[in-house]
Amino acid sequence: MIMNQTSTWDKVDQYISEHLIPHDSILEKVLAANQQAGLPPYDVSPSQGKLLHILAHMQGAKRILEIGTLGGYSTIWLARALPSDGQLITIEFDPLHAKVAQANISLAQMDGVVELRVGDALQQLAQMEEEEMGSFDLIFIDADKPNNPNYLKWALRFSHPGTVIIGDNVIREGEVINENSLDPRVNGVRKFFDLLAEESRITATAIQTVGSKGYDGFVIGIVK
């Protein structure tokens, strides 16, 4: 049954992409470069990438912060939603991932829009605060899940009323409801939910997703 469901999810994702997402040779080259470099296949799907793009457009975002770059696929989707004077700052811990991402960002001609910062995200965020980087209109959290609660705390510090905060991979194939899980990623996401529930500065919901990336989901919140 699960195999049949997975096959259906893949086919539906393909159907969505064929009908609603125009062929894009740049993004296809980005995914190919990520695979060739041996990066883990954690990129958002094309339909999810376009969802991020649409959300950034709906928000009218001029400044975007992305925590977790990988190979830059979601970075490019988000950056393309920015106006000509927009800015996206993305943070990546792994130097190899960052090298591949920078090449992909250049391929997409986004060098003037995207600033890629390499290093531990918590250290980079603290440094950004010292640099008085200001607030962002949209913040996408898609890095190591055990630190999700810490990333949320930083996201709130870099927010203003109306900032949209999005967290990826928050359902973990349903494991998010397993209070006995020993998986630090699951526990990080559970603490992320706990913090969202307790935090008065943000109102949020979560959307479960299925598709070529399996069973997972997003948190979407807006700062009051």
mmCIF file of C-alpha atoms in Angstrom:
data_model
loop_
_atom_site.group_PDB
_atom_site.id
_atom_site.type_symbol
_atom_site.label_atom_id
_atom_site.label_comp_id
_atom_site.label_asym_id
_atom_site.label_seq_id
_atom_site.Cartn_x
_atom_site.Cartn_y
_atom_site.Cartn_z
ATOM 1 C CA MET A 1 0.000 0.000 0.000
ATOM 2 C CA ILE A 2 2.780 2.455 0.916
ATOM 3 C CA MET A 3 4.648 1.660 -2.310
ATOM 4 C CA ASN A 4 1.464 2.319 -4.306
ATOM 5 C CA GLN A 5 0.939 5.601 -2.455
ATOM 6 C CA THR A 6 4.531 6.673 -3.088
ATOM 7 C CA SER A 7 4.170 5.898 -6.786
ATOM 8 C CA THR A 8 0.979 7.969 -6.901
ATOM 9 C CA TRP A 9 2.638 10.864 -5.063
ATOM 10 C CA ASP A 10 5.483 10.866 -7.605
ATOM 11 C CA LYS A 11 3.082 10.810 -10.543
ATOM 12 C CA VAL A 12 0.976 13.628 -9.105
ATOM 13 C CA ASP A 13 4.103 15.722 -8.490
ATOM 14 C CA GLN A 14 5.105 15.127 -12.108
ATOM 15 C CA TYR A 15 1.602 16.111 -13.268
ATOM 16 C CA ILE A 16 1.751 19.337 -11.238
ATOM 17 C CA SER A 17 5.176 20.199 -12.598
ATOM 18 C CA GLU A 18 4.187 19.521 -16.209
ATOM 19 C CA HIS A 19 1.103 21.723 -15.958
ATOM 20 C CA LEU A 20 2.155 24.550 -13.647
ATOM 21 C CA ILE A 21 5.944 24.822 -13.627
ATOM 22 C CA PRO A 22 7.518 25.825 -16.947
ATOM 23 C CA HIS A 23 10.662 24.039 -18.106
ATOM 24 C CA ASP A 24 13.667 25.777 -16.581
ATOM 25 C CA SER A 25 17.076 24.685 -17.817
ATOM 26 C CA ILE A 26 18.892 26.661 -15.099
ATOM 27 C CA LEU A 27 17.098 24.942 -12.230
ATOM 28 C CA GLU A 28 17.555 21.567 -13.893
ATOM 29 C CA LYS A 29 21.294 22.248 -14.185
ATOM 30 C CA VAL A 30 21.342 23.237 -10.506
ATOM 31 C CA LEU A 31 19.821 19.915 -9.453
ATOM 32 C CA ALA A 32 22.200 18.036 -11.763
ATOM 33 C CA ALA A 33 25.201 19.881 -10.310
ATOM 34 C CA ASN A 34 24.063 19.059 -6.770
ATOM 35 C CA GLN A 35 23.746 15.385 -7.644
ATOM 36 C CA GLN A 36 27.086 15.309 -9.437
ATOM 37 C CA ALA A 37 28.788 16.879 -6.418
ATOM 38 C CA GLY A 38 27.334 14.185 -4.155
ATOM 39 C CA LEU A 39 25.110 16.513 -2.147
ATOM 40 C CA PRO A 40 22.299 14.783 -0.221
ATOM 41 C CA PRO A 41 18.952 14.885 -2.090
ATOM 42 C CA TYR A 42 17.333 17.265 0.391
ATOM 43 C CA ASP A 43 16.369 19.999 -2.075
ATOM 44 C CA VAL A 44 12.738 21.025 -2.062
ATOM 45 C CA SER A 45 10.730 19.640 -4.967
ATOM 46 C CA PRO A 46 9.936 21.908 -7.946
ATOM 47 C CA SER A 47 6.362 22.393 -6.725
ATOM 48 C CA GLN A 48 7.623 23.243 -3.233
ATOM 49 C CA GLY A 49 10.197 25.608 -4.696
ATOM 50 C CA LYS A 50 7.486 27.410 -6.607
ATOM 51 C CA LEU A 51 5.375 27.535 -3.437
ATOM 52 C CA LEU A 52 8.231 29.359 -1.675
ATOM 53 C CA HIS A 53 8.528 31.659 -4.681
ATOM 54 C CA ILE A 54 4.803 32.461 -4.595
ATOM 55 C CA LEU A 55 4.805 33.033 -0.830
ATOM 56 C CA ALA A 56 7.700 35.481 -1.197
ATOM 57 C CA HIS A 57 5.796 37.273 -3.980
ATOM 58 C CA MET A 58 2.605 37.372 -1.898
ATOM 59 C CA GLN A 59 4.590 38.815 0.988
ATOM 60 C CA GLY A 60 6.120 41.459 -1.254
ATOM 61 C CA ALA A 61 9.448 40.482 0.264
ATOM 62 C CA LYS A 62 12.423 42.741 -0.329
ATOM 63 C CA ARG A 63 14.743 41.058 2.181
ATOM 64 C CA ILE A 64 14.869 37.280 2.690
ATOM 65 C CA LEU A 65 16.920 35.217 5.131
ATOM 66 C CA GLU A 66 17.502 31.525 4.427
ATOM 67 C CA ILE A 67 19.043 29.301 7.099
ATOM 68 C CA GLY A 68 20.406 26.250 5.280
ATOM 69 C CA THR A 69 21.497 26.634 1.646
ATOM 70 C CA LEU A 70 22.525 23.126 0.541
ATOM 71 C CA GLY A 71 23.117 23.560 -3.203
ATOM 72 C CA GLY A 72 21.121 26.748 -3.602
ATOM 73 C CA TYR A 73 18.007 25.338 -5.316
ATOM 74 C CA SER A 74 15.503 26.885 -2.888
ATOM 75 C CA THR A 75 17.739 29.962 -2.692
ATOM 76 C CA ILE A 76 17.262 30.622 -6.383
ATOM 77 C CA TRP A 77 13.500 30.065 -6.238
ATOM 78 C CA LEU A 78 13.262 32.615 -3.414
ATOM 79 C CA ALA A 79 15.700 35.107 -4.945
ATOM 80 C CA ARG A 80 13.743 35.166 -8.196
ATOM 81 C CA ALA A 81 10.739 36.520 -6.272
ATOM 82 C CA LEU A 82 12.670 39.587 -5.126
ATOM 83 C CA PRO A 83 12.452 43.023 -6.764
ATOM 84 C CA SER A 84 15.511 44.410 -8.532
ATOM 85 C CA ASP A 85 16.709 46.074 -5.332
ATOM 86 C CA GLY A 86 16.013 43.023 -3.138
ATOM 87 C CA GLN A 87 18.487 41.034 -1.066
ATOM 88 C CA LEU A 88 18.682 37.435 0.099
ATOM 89 C CA ILE A 89 21.155 36.251 2.723
ATOM 90 C CA THR A 90 21.650 32.495 2.946
ATOM 91 C CA ILE A 91 23.755 30.582 5.469
ATOM 92 C CA GLU A 92 25.445 27.219 4.853
ATOM 93 C CA PHE A 93 27.617 25.265 7.268
ATOM 94 C CA ASP A 94 29.268 22.787 4.884
ATOM 95 C CA PRO A 95 32.063 24.317 2.719
ATOM 96 C CA LEU A 96 31.464 21.836 -0.133
ATOM 97 C CA HIS A 97 27.758 22.567 -0.185
ATOM 98 C CA ALA A 98 28.532 26.286 -0.136
ATOM 99 C CA LYS A 99 30.974 25.972 -3.042
ATOM 100 C CA VAL A 100 28.392 24.149 -5.150
ATOM 101 C CA ALA A 101 25.689 26.618 -4.121
ATOM 102 C CA GLN A 102 27.821 29.636 -5.048
ATOM 103 C CA ALA A 103 28.434 28.194 -8.502
ATOM 104 C CA ASN A 104 24.714 27.559 -8.908
ATOM 105 C CA ILE A 105 23.854 31.084 -7.743
ATOM 106 C CA SER A 106 26.285 32.455 -10.330
ATOM 107 C CA LEU A 107 24.757 30.212 -13.002
ATOM 108 C CA ALA A 108 21.364 31.717 -12.178
ATOM 109 C CA GLN A 109 22.891 35.231 -12.387
ATOM 110 C CA MET A 110 21.922 35.974 -8.804
ATOM 111 C CA ASP A 111 25.341 37.077 -7.490
ATOM 112 C CA GLY A 112 24.187 40.640 -7.044
ATOM 113 C CA VAL A 113 21.114 39.583 -5.109
ATOM 114 C CA VAL A 114 22.305 36.671 -2.962
ATOM 115 C CA GLU A 115 24.915 36.841 -0.211
ATOM 116 C CA LEU A 116 26.124 33.386 0.830
ATOM 117 C CA ARG A 117 27.624 33.228 4.304
ATOM 118 C CA VAL A 118 29.601 30.091 5.196
ATOM 119 C CA GLY A 119 29.903 28.733 8.719
ATOM 120 C CA ASP A 120 27.947 27.662 11.763
ATOM 121 C CA ALA A 121 24.508 29.238 11.415
ATOM 122 C CA LEU A 122 24.195 30.270 15.068
ATOM 123 C CA GLN A 123 27.569 31.993 14.904
ATOM 124 C CA GLN A 124 26.695 33.650 11.614
ATOM 125 C CA LEU A 125 23.371 34.890 12.997
ATOM 126 C CA ALA A 126 25.107 36.351 16.052
ATOM 127 C CA GLN A 127 27.614 38.045 13.765
ATOM 128 C CA MET A 128 24.795 39.439 11.632
ATOM 129 C CA GLU A 129 23.247 40.940 14.740
ATOM 130 C CA GLU A 130 26.578 42.582 15.577
ATOM 131 C CA GLU A 131 26.647 43.932 12.026
ATOM 132 C CA GLU A 132 23.152 45.376 12.582
ATOM 133 C CA MET A 133 21.772 43.603 9.508
ATOM 134 C CA GLY A 134 18.214 44.689 10.279
ATOM 135 C CA SER A 135 15.002 42.742 9.816
ATOM 136 C CA PHE A 136 13.777 40.486 7.032
ATOM 137 C CA ASP A 137 10.390 40.135 5.359
ATOM 138 C CA LEU A 138 10.576 36.352 4.953
ATOM 139 C CA ILE A 139 12.746 33.808 6.761
ATOM 140 C CA PHE A 140 13.100 30.210 5.562
ATOM 141 C CA ILE A 141 14.477 27.704 8.093
ATOM 142 C CA ASP A 142 15.795 24.536 6.448
ATOM 143 C CA ALA A 143 18.955 23.466 8.249
ATOM 144 C CA ASP A 144 19.878 20.967 10.984
ATOM 145 C CA LYS A 145 16.640 20.131 12.781
ATOM 146 C CA PRO A 146 18.016 19.803 16.346
ATOM 147 C CA ASN A 147 18.712 23.542 16.224
ATOM 148 C CA ASN A 148 15.265 24.502 14.924
ATOM 149 C CA PRO A 149 14.239 26.053 18.276
ATOM 150 C CA ASN A 150 17.399 28.189 18.280
ATOM 151 C CA TYR A 151 16.836 29.203 14.672
ATOM 152 C CA LEU A 152 13.291 30.246 15.494
ATOM 153 C CA LYS A 153 14.530 32.422 18.353
ATOM 154 C CA TRP A 154 16.973 34.111 15.996
ATOM 155 C CA ALA A 155 14.330 34.435 13.278
ATOM 156 C CA LEU A 156 12.135 36.342 15.697
ATOM 157 C CA ARG A 157 15.023 38.675 16.492
ATOM 158 C CA PHE A 158 15.433 39.395 12.778
ATOM 159 C CA SER A 159 11.701 39.932 12.249
ATOM 160 C CA HIS A 160 9.286 42.821 12.188
ATOM 161 C CA PRO A 161 5.485 42.730 12.433
ATOM 162 C CA GLY A 162 4.337 40.925 9.300
ATOM 163 C CA THR A 163 7.493 38.868 8.745
ATOM 164 C CA VAL A 164 6.686 35.405 7.400
ATOM 165 C CA ILE A 165 8.672 32.518 8.929
ATOM 166 C CA ILE A 166 8.660 29.133 7.182
ATOM 167 C CA GLY A 167 10.150 25.903 8.549
ATOM 168 C CA ASP A 168 10.680 22.853 6.330
ATOM 169 C CA ASN A 169 10.661 19.108 7.132
ATOM 170 C CA VAL A 170 8.519 19.401 10.253
ATOM 171 C CA ILE A 171 6.404 16.243 9.928
ATOM 172 C CA ARG A 172 9.236 13.701 9.554
ATOM 173 C CA GLU A 173 6.979 10.997 8.029
ATOM 174 C CA GLY A 174 4.656 11.368 11.023
ATOM 175 C CA GLU A 175 7.404 10.872 13.614
ATOM 176 C CA VAL A 176 6.725 14.362 14.957
ATOM 177 C CA ILE A 177 3.958 12.877 17.120
ATOM 178 C CA ASN A 178 6.303 10.259 18.630
ATOM 179 C CA GLU A 179 7.048 11.652 22.080
ATOM 180 C CA ASN A 180 9.400 8.715 22.752
ATOM 181 C CA SER A 181 11.563 9.281 19.691
ATOM 182 C CA LEU A 182 15.322 9.162 20.216
ATOM 183 C CA ASP A 183 15.974 10.916 16.913
ATOM 184 C CA PRO A 184 17.464 14.360 17.662
ATOM 185 C CA ARG A 185 15.921 15.704 14.430
ATOM 186 C CA VAL A 186 12.441 14.669 15.541
ATOM 187 C CA ASN A 187 13.001 16.076 19.016
ATOM 188 C CA GLY A 188 14.300 19.324 17.548
ATOM 189 C CA VAL A 189 11.140 19.673 15.493
ATOM 190 C CA ARG A 190 8.946 18.821 18.498
ATOM 191 C CA LYS A 191 10.670 21.565 20.536
ATOM 192 C CA PHE A 192 10.180 23.872 17.548
ATOM 193 C CA PHE A 193 6.418 23.204 17.724
ATOM 194 C CA ASP A 194 6.439 23.697 21.495
ATOM 195 C CA LEU A 195 8.139 27.061 21.120
ATOM 196 C CA LEU A 196 5.709 28.135 18.408
ATOM 197 C CA ALA A 197 2.809 27.189 20.680
ATOM 198 C CA GLU A 198 4.231 29.204 23.569
ATOM 199 C CA GLU A 199 5.540 32.217 21.663
ATOM 200 C CA SER A 200 3.089 35.116 21.716
ATOM 201 C CA ARG A 201 4.898 37.062 18.988
ATOM 202 C CA ILE A 202 3.974 34.665 16.184
ATOM 203 C CA THR A 203 0.879 32.863 14.952
ATOM 204 C CA ALA A 204 1.492 29.748 12.891
ATOM 205 C CA THR A 205 0.099 26.604 11.351
ATOM 206 C CA ALA A 206 1.580 23.508 9.731
ATOM 207 C CA ILE A 207 0.749 21.891 6.411
ATOM 208 C CA GLN A 208 1.387 18.195 5.790
ATOM 209 C CA THR A 209 2.766 17.431 2.331
ATOM 210 C CA VAL A 210 3.181 14.326 0.194
ATOM 211 C CA GLY A 211 5.004 14.035 -3.093
ATOM 212 C CA SER A 212 8.320 13.079 -4.641
ATOM 213 C CA LYS A 213 9.972 14.006 -1.311
ATOM 214 C CA GLY A 214 7.773 11.579 0.641
ATOM 215 C CA TYR A 215 5.603 12.509 3.617
ATOM 216 C CA ASP A 216 6.607 15.715 5.376
ATOM 217 C CA GLY A 217 5.418 19.283 5.765
ATOM 218 C CA PHE A 218 5.979 22.978 6.372
ATOM 219 C CA VAL A 219 5.330 25.339 9.260
ATOM 220 C CA ILE A 220 4.164 28.759 8.122
ATOM 221 C CA GLY A 221 3.874 31.599 10.615
ATOM 222 C CA ILE A 222 3.539 35.358 10.638
ATOM 223 C CA VAL A 223 4.983 37.682 13.240
ATOM 224 C CA LYS A 224 2.354 39.781 15.013
#
